[in-house]
PDB file of C-alpha atoms in Angstrom:
ATOM      1  CA  MET W   1     -84.542 -19.532-245.504  1.00  0.00           C
ATOM      2  CA  ILE W   2     -81.994 -22.242-246.253  1.00  0.00           C
ATOM      3  CA  ILE W   3     -78.303 -21.671-247.006  1.00  0.00           C
ATOM      4  CA  PRO W   4     -77.469 -24.340-249.635  1.00  0.00           C
ATOM      5  CA  PRO W   5     -74.179 -26.292-249.637  1.00  0.00           C
ATOM      6  CA  GLY W   6     -71.310 -24.552-251.398  1.00  0.00           C
ATOM      7  CA  ASP W   7     -71.570 -26.433-254.712  1.00  0.00           C
ATOM      8  CA  TYR W   8     -75.358 -26.888-254.783  1.00  0.00           C
ATOM      9  CA  LEU W   9     -76.256 -24.199-257.320  1.00  0.00           C
ATOM     10  CA  TYR W  10     -73.199 -24.990-259.456  1.00  0.00           C
ATOM     11  CA  ARG W  11     -74.279 -28.602-259.855  1.00  0.00           C
ATOM     12  CA  LEU W  12     -77.921 -27.588-260.345  1.00  0.00           C
ATOM     13  CA  TYR W  13     -77.038 -25.019-263.046  1.00  0.00           C
ATOM     14  CA  MET W  14     -74.904 -27.621-264.841  1.00  0.00           C
ATOM     15  CA  LEU W  15     -77.803 -30.079-264.839  1.00  0.00           C
ATOM     16  CA  ILE W  16     -80.334 -27.497-266.065  1.00  0.00           C
ATOM     17  CA  ARG W  17     -78.082 -26.301-268.903  1.00  0.00           C
ATOM     18  CA  ARG W  18     -77.285 -29.863-269.942  1.00  0.00           C
ATOM     19  CA  TYR W  19     -80.952 -30.183-270.897  1.00  0.00           C
ATOM     20  CA  GLY W  20     -81.175 -26.766-272.558  1.00  0.00           C
ATOM     21  CA  GLY W  21     -82.763 -24.874-269.674  1.00  0.00           C
ATOM     22  CA  LEU W  22     -82.163 -21.320-268.500  1.00  0.00           C
ATOM     23  CA  CYS W  23     -81.209 -20.417-264.931  1.00  0.00           C
ATOM     24  CA  ILE W  24     -82.942 -17.641-262.989  1.00  0.00           C
ATOM     25  CA  ALA W  25     -81.495 -16.078-259.834  1.00  0.00           C
ATOM     26  CA  ASP W  26     -84.219 -14.517-257.699  1.00  0.00           C
ATOM     27  CA  GLU W  27     -82.385 -11.765-255.799  1.00  0.00           C
ATOM     28  CA  ILE W  28     -85.438 -10.011-254.387  1.00  0.00           C
ATOM     29  CA  GLN W  29     -84.427 -10.908-250.820  1.00  0.00           C
ATOM     30  CA  THR W  30     -80.721 -11.693-251.091  1.00  0.00           C
ATOM     31  CA  GLY W  31     -79.457  -9.089-253.564  1.00  0.00           C
ATOM     32  CA  LEU W  32     -77.992  -5.585-253.371  1.00  0.00           C
ATOM     33  CA  GLY W  33     -75.342  -6.457-250.803  1.00  0.00           C
ATOM     34  CA  ARG W  34     -77.640  -7.989-248.174  1.00  0.00           C
ATOM     35  CA  CYS W  35     -75.522 -11.161-247.986  1.00  0.00           C
ATOM     36  CA  GLY W  36     -72.540  -9.084-246.903  1.00  0.00           C
ATOM     37  CA  THR W  37     -69.892 -11.112-248.737  1.00  0.00           C
ATOM     38  CA  ALA W  38     -71.114 -10.298-252.265  1.00  0.00           C
ATOM     39  CA  TRP W  39     -73.499  -8.017-254.140  1.00  0.00           C
ATOM     40  CA  TRP W  40     -75.723 -10.922-255.133  1.00  0.00           C
ATOM     41  CA  GLY W  41     -76.650 -14.201-253.501  1.00  0.00           C
ATOM     42  CA  PHE W  42     -75.712 -16.260-256.571  1.00  0.00           C
ATOM     43  CA  GLN W  43     -72.127 -14.970-256.306  1.00  0.00           C
ATOM     44  CA  THR W  44     -71.746 -16.792-252.997  1.00  0.00           C
ATOM     45  CA  GLN W  45     -72.305 -20.017-254.967  1.00  0.00           C
ATOM     46  CA  GLY W  46     -69.885 -19.230-257.817  1.00  0.00           C
ATOM     47  CA  VAL W  47     -72.512 -19.390-260.585  1.00  0.00           C
ATOM     48  CA  PHE W  48     -73.620 -17.069-263.414  1.00  0.00           C
ATOM     49  CA  PRO W  49     -77.387 -17.071-264.103  1.00  0.00           C
ATOM     50  CA  ASP W  50     -79.170 -16.301-267.368  1.00  0.00           C
ATOM     51  CA  PHE W  51     -81.676 -14.040-265.612  1.00  0.00           C
ATOM     52  CA  VAL W  52     -81.482 -12.003-262.402  1.00  0.00           C
ATOM     53  CA  THR W  53     -84.648 -10.601-260.816  1.00  0.00           C
ATOM     54  CA  ILE W  54     -84.423  -7.663-258.403  1.00  0.00           C
ATOM     55  CA  GLY W  55     -87.256  -6.322-256.275  1.00  0.00           C
ATOM     56  CA  LYS W  56     -88.293  -2.967-254.821  1.00  0.00           C
ATOM     57  CA  PRO W  57     -85.048  -2.265-252.885  1.00  0.00           C
ATOM     58  CA  ILE W  58     -83.379  -1.272-256.163  1.00  0.00           C
ATOM     59  CA  GLY W  59     -85.605   1.830-256.113  1.00  0.00           C
ATOM     60  CA  ASN W  60     -85.172   2.596-252.385  1.00  0.00           C
ATOM     61  CA  GLY W  61     -88.781   3.758-252.187  1.00  0.00           C
ATOM     62  CA  TYR W  62     -89.363   4.490-255.869  1.00  0.00           C
ATOM     63  CA  PRO W  63     -91.709   1.844-257.336  1.00  0.00           C
ATOM     64  CA  MET W  64     -89.423  -0.148-259.563  1.00  0.00           C
ATOM     65  CA  ALA W  65     -87.943  -3.599-260.027  1.00  0.00           C
ATOM     66  CA  ALA W  66     -85.609  -5.108-262.599  1.00  0.00           C
ATOM     67  CA  VAL W  67     -84.951  -8.173-264.707  1.00  0.00           C
ATOM     68  CA  ILE W  68     -81.362  -8.450-265.940  1.00  0.00           C
ATOM     69  CA  THR W  69     -80.325 -10.813-268.716  1.00  0.00           C
ATOM     70  CA  THR W  70     -77.822 -11.157-271.536  1.00  0.00           C
ATOM     71  CA  GLN W  71     -78.276  -9.667-275.006  1.00  0.00           C
ATOM     72  CA  HIS W  72     -78.501 -13.030-276.729  1.00  0.00           C
ATOM     73  CA  ILE W  73     -81.638 -13.812-274.694  1.00  0.00           C
ATOM     74  CA  ALA W  74     -83.493 -10.499-274.794  1.00  0.00           C
ATOM     75  CA  GLN W  75     -82.972  -6.786-275.431  1.00  0.00           C
ATOM     76  CA  TYR W  76     -85.149  -4.246-273.674  1.00  0.00           C
ATOM     77  CA  GLY W  77     -84.439  -0.916-272.049  1.00  0.00           C
ATOM     78  CA  SER W  78     -86.216   0.991-269.309  1.00  0.00           C
ATOM     79  CA  ASN W  79     -86.799   4.728-269.211  1.00  0.00           C
ATOM     80  CA  PRO W  80     -83.865   7.025-268.263  1.00  0.00           C
ATOM     81  CA  LEU W  81     -85.402   8.237-264.981  1.00  0.00           C
ATOM     82  CA  VAL W  82     -85.825   4.715-263.601  1.00  0.00           C
ATOM     83  CA  CYS W  83     -82.310   3.756-264.687  1.00  0.00           C
ATOM     84  CA  ALA W  84     -80.870   6.855-262.996  1.00  0.00           C
ATOM     85  CA  ILE W  85     -82.663   6.007-259.745  1.00  0.00           C
ATOM     86  CA  GLY W  86     -81.406   2.421-259.776  1.00  0.00           C
ATOM     87  CA  LEU W  87     -77.832   3.529-260.485  1.00  0.00           C
ATOM     88  CA  ALA W  88     -78.020   6.087-257.663  1.00  0.00           C
ATOM     89  CA  VAL W  89     -79.050   3.351-255.214  1.00  0.00           C
ATOM     90  CA  LEU W  90     -76.183   1.111-256.362  1.00  0.00           C
ATOM     91  CA  ASN W  91     -73.729   4.004-255.984  1.00  0.00           C
ATOM     92  CA  VAL W  92     -74.859   4.694-252.402  1.00  0.00           C
ATOM     93  CA  ILE W  93     -74.532   1.024-251.444  1.00  0.00           C
ATOM     94  CA  GLU W  94     -70.979   0.985-252.789  1.00  0.00           C
ATOM     95  CA  LYS W  95     -69.923   4.418-251.500  1.00  0.00           C
ATOM     96  CA  GLU W  96     -71.229   3.889-247.962  1.00  0.00           C
ATOM     97  CA  LYS W  97     -69.795   0.337-247.765  1.00  0.00           C
ATOM     98  CA  TYR W  98     -73.084  -1.360-247.009  1.00  0.00           C
ATOM     99  CA  LEU W  99     -71.717  -4.798-247.916  1.00  0.00           C
ATOM    100  CA  LEU W 100     -69.222  -4.568-245.075  1.00  0.00           C
ATOM    101  CA  HIS W 101     -71.961  -3.200-242.826  1.00  0.00           C
ATOM    102  CA  ALA W 102     -74.300  -6.094-243.679  1.00  0.00           C
ATOM    103  CA  ARG W 103     -71.551  -8.643-243.035  1.00  0.00           C
ATOM    104  CA  THR W 104     -70.572  -7.107-239.694  1.00  0.00           C
ATOM    105  CA  LEU W 105     -74.104  -6.530-238.448  1.00  0.00           C
ATOM    106  CA  GLY W 106     -75.159  -9.971-239.616  1.00  0.00           C
ATOM    107  CA  ARG W 107     -72.614 -11.493-237.251  1.00  0.00           C
ATOM    108  CA  VAL W 108     -74.005  -9.392-234.390  1.00  0.00           C
ATOM    109  CA  LEU W 109     -77.540 -10.638-235.087  1.00  0.00           C
ATOM    110  CA  LEU W 110     -76.527 -14.276-235.573  1.00  0.00           C
ATOM    111  CA  ASP W 111     -74.499 -14.258-232.371  1.00  0.00           C
ATOM    112  CA  GLY W 112     -77.398 -12.642-230.528  1.00  0.00           C
ATOM    113  CA  PHE W 113     -80.033 -15.083-231.759  1.00  0.00           C
ATOM    114  CA  ARG W 114     -77.767 -18.071-231.132  1.00  0.00           C
ATOM    115  CA  ALA W 115     -77.276 -16.867-227.565  1.00  0.00           C
ATOM    116  CA  LEU W 116     -81.080 -16.715-227.223  1.00  0.00           C
ATOM    117  CA  GLN W 117     -81.239 -20.220-228.660  1.00  0.00           C
ATOM    118  CA  GLN W 118     -79.369 -21.508-225.604  1.00  0.00           C
ATOM    119  CA  LYS W 119     -81.891 -19.864-223.261  1.00  0.00           C
ATOM    120  CA  HIS W 120     -85.221 -20.449-224.990  1.00  0.00           C
ATOM    121  CA  ARG W 121     -86.591 -23.889-225.822  1.00  0.00           C
ATOM    122  CA  LEU W 122     -88.932 -22.401-228.465  1.00  0.00           C
ATOM    123  CA  ILE W 123     -86.011 -21.550-230.776  1.00  0.00           C
ATOM    124  CA  GLY W 124     -84.961 -24.344-233.106  1.00  0.00           C
ATOM    125  CA  ASP W 125     -82.366 -23.603-235.757  1.00  0.00           C
ATOM    126  CA  VAL W 126     -80.755 -20.189-236.309  1.00  0.00           C
ATOM    127  CA  ARG W 127     -79.185 -19.672-239.725  1.00  0.00           C
ATOM    128  CA  GLY W 128     -78.406 -16.987-242.252  1.00  0.00           C
ATOM    129  CA  ILE W 129     -75.865 -14.876-244.075  1.00  0.00           C
ATOM    130  CA  GLY W 130     -75.425 -11.141-243.690  1.00  0.00           C
ATOM    131  CA  LEU W 131     -78.746  -9.415-243.066  1.00  0.00           C
ATOM    132  CA  TRP W 132     -80.757 -12.416-244.276  1.00  0.00           C
ATOM    133  CA  ILE W 133     -81.467 -14.530-241.200  1.00  0.00           C
ATOM    134  CA  GLY W 134     -84.026 -17.170-240.274  1.00  0.00           C
ATOM    135  CA  VAL W 135     -84.975 -18.145-236.717  1.00  0.00           C
ATOM    136  CA  GLU W 136     -87.082 -21.310-236.402  1.00  0.00           C
ATOM    137  CA  MET W 137     -89.865 -21.541-233.848  1.00  0.00           C
ATOM    138  CA  VAL W 138     -90.485 -25.064-232.498  1.00  0.00           C
ATOM    139  CA  SER W 139     -92.639 -26.672-229.851  1.00  0.00           C
ATOM    140  CA  ASP W 140     -90.113 -29.473-229.246  1.00  0.00           C
ATOM    141  CA  ARG W 141     -86.462 -28.727-229.953  1.00  0.00           C
ATOM    142  CA  LEU W 142     -85.310 -32.354-229.770  1.00  0.00           C
ATOM    143  CA  ARG W 143     -87.902 -33.479-232.312  1.00  0.00           C
ATOM    144  CA  LYS W 144     -87.639 -30.172-234.212  1.00  0.00           C
ATOM    145  CA  THR W 145     -91.438 -29.912-234.254  1.00  0.00           C
ATOM    146  CA  PRO W 146     -92.359 -26.734-236.188  1.00  0.00           C
ATOM    147  CA  SER W 147     -94.642 -24.309-234.352  1.00  0.00           C
ATOM    148  CA  LYS W 148     -96.531 -21.944-236.608  1.00  0.00           C
ATOM    149  CA  GLU W 149     -98.559 -20.877-233.567  1.00  0.00           C
ATOM    150  CA  VAL W 150     -95.511 -19.564-231.689  1.00  0.00           C
ATOM    151  CA  ALA W 151     -94.159 -17.814-234.796  1.00  0.00           C
ATOM    152  CA  GLU W 152     -97.540 -16.208-235.421  1.00  0.00           C
ATOM    153  CA  LEU W 153     -97.905 -15.062-231.836  1.00  0.00           C
ATOM    154  CA  LEU W 154     -94.349 -13.734-231.666  1.00  0.00           C
ATOM    155  CA  ALA W 155     -94.837 -11.767-234.888  1.00  0.00           C
ATOM    156  CA  TYR W 156     -98.058 -10.306-233.501  1.00  0.00           C
ATOM    157  CA  ARG W 157     -96.508  -9.284-230.179  1.00  0.00           C
ATOM    158  CA  LEU W 158     -93.519  -7.789-232.000  1.00  0.00           C
ATOM    159  CA  LYS W 159     -95.935  -5.761-234.075  1.00  0.00           C
ATOM    160  CA  GLU W 160     -97.567  -4.462-230.902  1.00  0.00           C
ATOM    161  CA  ARG W 161     -94.085  -3.173-229.970  1.00  0.00           C
ATOM    162  CA  ARG W 162     -93.687  -1.441-233.356  1.00  0.00           C
ATOM    163  CA  VAL W 163     -91.444  -4.120-234.897  1.00  0.00           C
ATOM    164  CA  ILE W 164     -92.595  -5.723-238.165  1.00  0.00           C
ATOM    165  CA  ILE W 165     -91.184  -9.221-238.760  1.00  0.00           C
ATOM    166  CA  GLY W 166     -92.818 -11.868-240.905  1.00  0.00           C
ATOM    167  CA  PHE W 167     -92.754 -15.641-240.685  1.00  0.00           C
ATOM    168  CA  ASP W 168     -92.322 -17.976-243.619  1.00  0.00           C
ATOM    169  CA  GLY W 169     -91.272 -21.454-244.694  1.00  0.00           C
ATOM    170  CA  PRO W 170     -93.245 -24.602-245.579  1.00  0.00           C
ATOM    171  CA  ASP W 171     -94.496 -24.815-241.991  1.00  0.00           C
ATOM    172  CA  ARG W 172     -94.804 -21.041-241.507  1.00  0.00           C
ATOM    173  CA  ASN W 173     -92.546 -21.241-238.442  1.00  0.00           C
ATOM    174  CA  VAL W 174     -89.414 -19.344-239.530  1.00  0.00           C
ATOM    175  CA  MET W 175     -89.070 -15.735-238.388  1.00  0.00           C
ATOM    176  CA  THR W 176     -87.543 -13.867-241.329  1.00  0.00           C
ATOM    177  CA  ILE W 177     -85.034 -11.267-240.148  1.00  0.00           C
ATOM    178  CA  THR W 178     -84.315  -9.011-243.138  1.00  0.00           C
ATOM    179  CA  PRO W 179     -83.773  -5.484-241.810  1.00  0.00           C
ATOM    180  CA  PRO W 180     -82.856  -2.551-244.067  1.00  0.00           C
ATOM    181  CA  LEU W 181     -79.177  -2.026-244.806  1.00  0.00           C
ATOM    182  CA  CYS W 182     -79.214   1.135-242.698  1.00  0.00           C
ATOM    183  CA  PHE W 183     -79.983  -0.964-239.583  1.00  0.00           C
ATOM    184  CA  SER W 184     -77.600   0.001-236.773  1.00  0.00           C
ATOM    185  CA  THR W 185     -75.757  -2.013-234.140  1.00  0.00           C
ATOM    186  CA  GLU W 186     -78.011  -0.429-231.539  1.00  0.00           C
ATOM    187  CA  ASN W 187     -81.050  -1.544-233.530  1.00  0.00           C
ATOM    188  CA  ALA W 188     -79.650  -5.087-233.700  1.00  0.00           C
ATOM    189  CA  HIS W 189     -79.064  -5.351-229.948  1.00  0.00           C
ATOM    190  CA  GLY W 190     -82.526  -3.900-229.298  1.00  0.00           C
ATOM    191  CA  LEU W 191     -84.167  -6.426-231.618  1.00  0.00           C
ATOM    192  CA  VAL W 192     -82.416  -9.399-230.007  1.00  0.00           C
ATOM    193  CA  SER W 193     -83.300  -8.103-226.543  1.00  0.00           C
ATOM    194  CA  LEU W 194     -86.975  -7.693-227.511  1.00  0.00           C
ATOM    195  CA  PHE W 195     -87.043 -11.198-228.995  1.00  0.00           C
ATOM    196  CA  GLY W 196     -85.753 -12.586-225.719  1.00  0.00           C
ATOM    197  CA  GLU W 197     -88.247 -10.597-223.650  1.00  0.00           C
ATOM    198  CA  LEU W 198     -91.244 -11.710-225.703  1.00  0.00           C
ATOM    199  CA  LEU W 199     -90.128 -15.342-225.872  1.00  0.00           C
ATOM    200  CA  THR W 200     -89.861 -15.354-222.085  1.00  0.00           C
ATOM    201  CA  GLU W 201     -93.435 -14.052-221.862  1.00  0.00           C
ATOM    202  CA  ILE W 202     -94.701 -16.698-224.297  1.00  0.00           C
ATOM    203  CA  GLU W 203     -92.875 -19.525-222.500  1.00  0.00           C
ATOM    204  CA  ASP W 204     -94.275 -18.316-219.158  1.00  0.00           C
ATOM    205  CA  ASP W 205     -97.788 -18.284-220.671  1.00  0.00           C
ATOM    206  CA  ILE W 206     -97.324 -21.849-221.918  1.00  0.00           C
ATOM    207  CA  ASP W 207     -95.912 -23.102-218.606  1.00  0.00           C
ATOM    208  CA  SER W 208     -98.686 -21.494-216.545  1.00  0.00           C
ATOM    209  CA  GLY W 209    -101.468 -22.531-218.889  1.00  0.00           C
ATOM    210  CA  ARG W 210    -102.581 -18.913-219.317  1.00  0.00           C
ATOM    211  CA  PRO W 211    -104.501 -18.158-222.507  1.00  0.00           C
ATOM    212  CA  MET W 212    -102.427 -16.193-224.974  1.00  0.00           C
ATOM    213  CA  ALA W 213    -104.997 -13.436-225.459  1.00  0.00           C
ATOM    214  CA  THR W 214    -103.128 -11.455-228.083  1.00  0.00           C
ATOM    215  CA  ASN W 215    -103.080 -14.387-230.500  1.00  0.00           C
ATOM    216  CA  PRO W 216    -105.265 -13.239-233.410  1.00  0.00           C
ATOM    217  CA  SER W 217    -105.612 -16.690-235.033  1.00  0.00           C
ATOM    218  CA  ALA W 218    -109.156 -17.317-233.847  1.00  0.00           C
ATOM    219  CA  ILE W 219    -110.185 -13.929-235.198  1.00  0.00           C
ATOM    220  CA  TYR W 220    -108.762 -13.972-238.707  1.00  0.00           C
ATOM    221  CA  SER W 221    -108.535 -17.696-239.495  1.00  0.00           C
ATOM    222  CA  ALA W 222    -111.599 -17.519-241.738  1.00  0.00           C
ATOM    223  CA  PHE W 223    -110.432 -14.457-243.642  1.00  0.00           C
ATOM    224  CA  GLY W 224    -107.450 -15.898-245.525  1.00  0.00           C
ATOM    225  CA  SER W 225    -103.825 -14.785-245.635  1.00  0.00           C
ATOM    226  CA  ARG W 226    -104.396 -11.631-247.705  1.00  0.00           C
ATOM    227  CA  GLN W 227    -106.872 -10.241-245.205  1.00  0.00           C
ATOM    228  CA  GLN W 228    -104.774 -11.238-242.192  1.00  0.00           C
ATOM    229  CA  MET W 229    -102.676  -8.082-241.859  1.00  0.00           C
ATOM    230  CA  LEU W 230    -105.614  -5.829-242.781  1.00  0.00           C
ATOM    231  CA  LEU W 231    -107.717  -7.280-239.980  1.00  0.00           C
ATOM    232  CA  GLU W 232    -104.854  -6.873-237.513  1.00  0.00           C
ATOM    233  CA  ASP W 233    -104.684  -3.195-238.455  1.00  0.00           C
ATOM    234  CA  ILE W 234    -108.413  -2.845-237.777  1.00  0.00           C
ATOM    235  CA  LEU W 235    -108.249  -4.653-234.437  1.00  0.00           C
ATOM    236  CA  VAL W 236    -105.408  -2.508-233.088  1.00  0.00           C
ATOM    237  CA  ASP W 237    -106.180   1.174-232.513  1.00  0.00           C
ATOM    238  CA  ARG W 238    -102.720   2.530-233.300  1.00  0.00           C
ATOM    239  CA  THR W 239    -101.048   5.433-231.534  1.00  0.00           C
ATOM    240  CA  PHE W 240     -97.676   7.120-231.806  1.00  0.00           C
ATOM    241  CA  PRO W 241     -94.943   6.982-229.148  1.00  0.00           C
ATOM    242  CA  GLY W 242     -95.827   9.212-226.204  1.00  0.00           C
ATOM    243  CA  GLU W 243     -99.542   8.702-226.629  1.00  0.00           C
ATOM    244  CA  GLU W 244    -101.742   6.239-224.766  1.00  0.00           C
ATOM    245  CA  GLN W 245    -101.069   2.574-225.381  1.00  0.00           C
ATOM    246  CA  PRO W 246    -103.097   1.008-228.222  1.00  0.00           C
ATOM    247  CA  GLN W 247    -106.297  -0.769-227.288  1.00  0.00           C
ATOM    248  CA  VAL W 248    -106.028  -4.423-228.331  1.00  0.00           C
ATOM    249  CA  LEU W 249    -109.341  -5.967-229.287  1.00  0.00           C
ATOM    250  CA  ASN W 250    -109.698  -9.720-228.999  1.00  0.00           C
ATOM    251  CA  SER W 251    -112.817 -10.495-231.008  1.00  0.00           C
ATOM    252  CA  ILE W 252    -115.041  -9.335-233.820  1.00  0.00           C
ATOM    253  CA  HIS W 253    -117.693  -8.667-231.156  1.00  0.00           C
ATOM    254  CA  ASP W 254    -115.372  -6.114-229.531  1.00  0.00           C
ATOM    255  CA  LEU W 255    -114.935  -4.441-232.905  1.00  0.00           C
ATOM    256  CA  GLN W 256    -118.670  -4.229-233.496  1.00  0.00           C
ATOM    257  CA  GLU W 257    -119.174  -2.581-230.088  1.00  0.00           C
ATOM    258  CA  LEU W 258    -117.074   0.370-231.293  1.00  0.00           C
ATOM    259  CA  ASP W 259    -119.673   1.301-233.939  1.00  0.00           C
TER     260      ASP W 259
END
């Protein structure tokens, strides 16, 4: 999750078009007002793409996506029901002022995570725009050494607390904070507080040399990335709030004993 310099895409688009290429703006993560200052991420760079791709949020739960282009490139229409659903979502975003909400709440989250950055040595860079934020996990802040292990463990412990946050990037060490547009200020403060609590636990585990038992790496390393989340779901016996705490299993042997 990198915010490019202000003229980066403009210069890149100029270069691509000089050689007859077409420019595609992938707005699956940054579109539909998430950036807060504009409807689409490419607008923050002052460019006009030839194609725009939009993911599932355009349907707000209805299974749809979209590719938008100009008539001189292609002409194709979707069915009326899907178009009506997409337009309804756009109307709600505009009517309920979700761009302003994303911009305001994004500042709350950035300020919160940057405050945590001053307290926790495991946080490297904090960056983002609107409700599209990346928080780097590092093992050495001065050397900016990426730590996939910390990101993986933090994501797992967040999941145990009913918070789903992924981690991405070339080194798989960037926590991707992309909450829904309906996220509240209370939700934002709660998320930052939980981040701080869990990072304190992880740092204490590292300092004391205690094994980090909830780390599932040793369990699912041989299963591949697609099976990773499925195996986590199997290893955690889930319950709803108010019920007994979930039983966390730490090995395949523990799972077999349940049969």
